[in-house]
Amino acid sequence: MRFVALCLCFLSWTASALRAETSAASVQPQWNHITVESMKTSIYIGSVRLATGVFERNGGNFSTTYDARVVPWFFWSEAGTITLFLNDVEWTKLARGERTDFKGEAMNEKKKPRHVTGWAQPADRTSGKIKVRVMADGIELIFNGTYKLGS
């Protein structure tokens, strides 16, 4: 009788562990697009406006084009591509409503690399705040904005 009770307890524990794994896996949403509103930051005697296209999912990466306009120093303006790297752990944190850090890289039209880091803080299931740091020629540009997830 004790053996049967022990087996039932073990089976119950195994089933609950499997349910927990399944629900944790289903927490990760299958978003395929990220829209980031245009962002602006100040620099010494000027400003930079960063506009991106809609980020498209490719595996764990999201890529799009960007356009950075520097006022009044228009000759420092540039355009290029930007990719953000988000792994399964970061997606799960985002889905749970937790702040998520990310890394990325950008390449301007002259093939100059730009290091990208930042974080996203959900406000609800599909949108929130985002902070993006771009290192460009030894200058760190910090942009604050909002994002929206879409399928």
Coordinates of C-alpha atoms in Angstrom, one line a residue:
M1 CA 0.0 0.0 0.0
R2 CA 2.8 2.4 0.8
F3 CA 4.5 1.6 -2.5
V4 CA 1.3 2.5 -4.4
A5 CA 0.9 5.8 -2.5
L6 CA 4.6 6.6 -3.2
C7 CA 4.1 5.8 -6.9
L8 CA 1.0 8.1 -7.0
C9 CA 2.9 10.9 -5.3
F10 CA 5.8 10.5 -7.8
L11 CA 3.5 10.5 -10.8
S12 CA 1.7 13.6 -9.4
W13 CA 5.0 15.4 -8.9
T14 CA 6.2 14.5 -12.4
A15 CA 2.9 15.7 -14.0
S16 CA 3.1 19.0 -12.2
A17 CA 6.8 19.5 -13.2
L18 CA 5.8 18.8 -16.9
R19 CA 3.0 21.3 -16.6
A20 CA 5.4 23.9 -15.2
E21 CA 7.8 23.3 -18.1
T22 CA 5.1 23.6 -20.7
S23 CA 3.7 26.8 -19.2
A24 CA 7.2 28.3 -19.0
A25 CA 7.8 27.5 -22.7
S26 CA 4.4 29.0 -23.6
V27 CA 5.3 32.3 -21.8
Q28 CA 7.6 33.3 -24.7
P29 CA 5.5 35.1 -27.2
Q30 CA 6.0 34.7 -30.9
W31 CA 6.3 38.3 -31.9
N32 CA 7.8 38.9 -35.3
H33 CA 8.0 42.7 -35.4
I34 CA 9.1 45.4 -33.1
T35 CA 8.2 49.1 -33.8
V36 CA 10.3 51.7 -32.1
E37 CA 9.1 55.3 -32.2
S38 CA 11.6 57.9 -33.4
M39 CA 13.9 59.0 -30.6
K40 CA 16.0 62.2 -30.0
T41 CA 19.0 63.0 -27.8
S42 CA 21.1 66.1 -27.2
I43 CA 24.7 66.5 -28.0
Y44 CA 27.1 69.4 -27.5
I45 CA 25.5 72.3 -29.5
G46 CA 23.0 70.1 -31.3
S47 CA 20.8 67.0 -31.3
V48 CA 20.5 63.6 -33.0
R49 CA 17.2 62.1 -34.1
L50 CA 17.2 58.3 -34.6
A51 CA 14.5 56.8 -36.7
T52 CA 14.3 53.0 -37.4
G53 CA 12.1 50.9 -39.7
V54 CA 10.1 48.1 -38.2
F55 CA 12.4 45.4 -36.7
E56 CA 11.8 42.0 -38.4
R57 CA 12.5 38.8 -36.6
N58 CA 15.2 36.4 -38.0
G59 CA 15.7 33.6 -35.4
G60 CA 16.7 35.4 -32.1
N61 CA 17.7 38.6 -33.9
F62 CA 15.6 41.6 -35.0
S63 CA 17.0 43.7 -37.8
T64 CA 16.0 46.9 -39.7
T65 CA 17.4 50.1 -41.2
Y66 CA 18.1 53.3 -39.3
D67 CA 18.5 56.9 -40.1
A68 CA 20.4 59.2 -37.7
R69 CA 20.1 63.0 -38.4
V70 CA 22.4 65.3 -36.6
V71 CA 21.3 69.0 -36.3
P72 CA 23.0 71.4 -37.1
W73 CA 26.0 69.2 -38.1
F74 CA 24.2 67.5 -41.0
F75 CA 27.5 66.1 -42.4
W76 CA 27.6 63.7 -39.3
S77 CA 24.2 62.3 -40.3
E78 CA 24.2 58.7 -41.4
A79 CA 22.0 55.7 -42.3
G80 CA 22.6 52.0 -42.1
T81 CA 21.3 48.7 -40.6
I82 CA 20.8 47.7 -37.0
T83 CA 20.4 44.3 -35.4
L84 CA 19.3 43.5 -31.8
F85 CA 20.1 40.1 -30.3
L86 CA 17.3 38.7 -28.0
N87 CA 17.7 35.1 -26.8
D88 CA 15.0 32.8 -25.2
V89 CA 15.9 33.9 -21.7
E90 CA 15.5 37.6 -22.5
W91 CA 12.2 36.9 -24.3
T92 CA 10.9 35.0 -21.3
K93 CA 11.8 37.9 -19.0
L94 CA 10.1 40.4 -21.3
A95 CA 7.0 38.2 -21.4
R96 CA 6.9 38.1 -17.6
G97 CA 7.0 41.9 -17.5
E98 CA 10.6 42.2 -16.4
R99 CA 13.2 44.6 -17.6
T100 CA 15.3 42.9 -20.3
D101 CA 18.8 43.9 -21.4
F102 CA 19.9 43.5 -25.0
K103 CA 22.9 43.9 -27.2
G104 CA 23.2 44.6 -30.8
E105 CA 25.3 46.0 -33.6
A106 CA 24.8 48.5 -36.4
M107 CA 26.7 49.2 -39.6
N108 CA 26.5 52.5 -41.3
E109 CA 26.5 53.0 -45.1
K110 CA 30.3 53.4 -45.0
K111 CA 30.6 50.0 -43.3
K112 CA 31.6 51.5 -40.0
P113 CA 30.4 49.3 -37.1
R114 CA 28.4 50.8 -34.2
H115 CA 28.1 49.0 -30.8
V116 CA 24.6 48.9 -29.4
T117 CA 23.3 48.1 -25.9
G118 CA 20.2 48.9 -24.0
W119 CA 17.1 47.6 -22.1
A120 CA 13.4 47.3 -22.6
Q121 CA 10.9 47.7 -19.7
P122 CA 7.4 46.4 -20.5
A123 CA 4.4 48.6 -19.6
D124 CA 1.9 45.9 -20.7
R125 CA 2.0 42.7 -22.8
T126 CA 2.8 44.4 -26.1
S127 CA 4.5 47.7 -25.4
G128 CA 6.9 49.5 -23.1
K129 CA 9.9 51.8 -22.7
I130 CA 13.2 51.3 -24.3
K131 CA 16.7 52.8 -23.7
V132 CA 19.2 52.4 -26.5
R133 CA 22.9 53.3 -26.3
V134 CA 24.9 53.6 -29.5
M135 CA 28.7 54.0 -29.5
A136 CA 29.6 56.1 -32.5
D137 CA 33.3 57.2 -33.0
G138 CA 34.0 57.2 -29.3
I139 CA 30.8 59.1 -28.4
E140 CA 28.0 57.4 -26.5
L141 CA 24.6 58.5 -27.7
I142 CA 21.7 57.6 -25.3
F143 CA 18.2 57.4 -26.7
N144 CA 15.0 57.0 -24.7
G145 CA 11.7 55.9 -26.3
T146 CA 8.9 53.4 -26.6
Y147 CA 8.4 50.1 -28.4
K148 CA 5.5 48.0 -29.5
L149 CA 5.5 44.3 -30.3
G150 CA 3.5 42.9 -33.3
S151 CA 3.0 39.6 -35.0

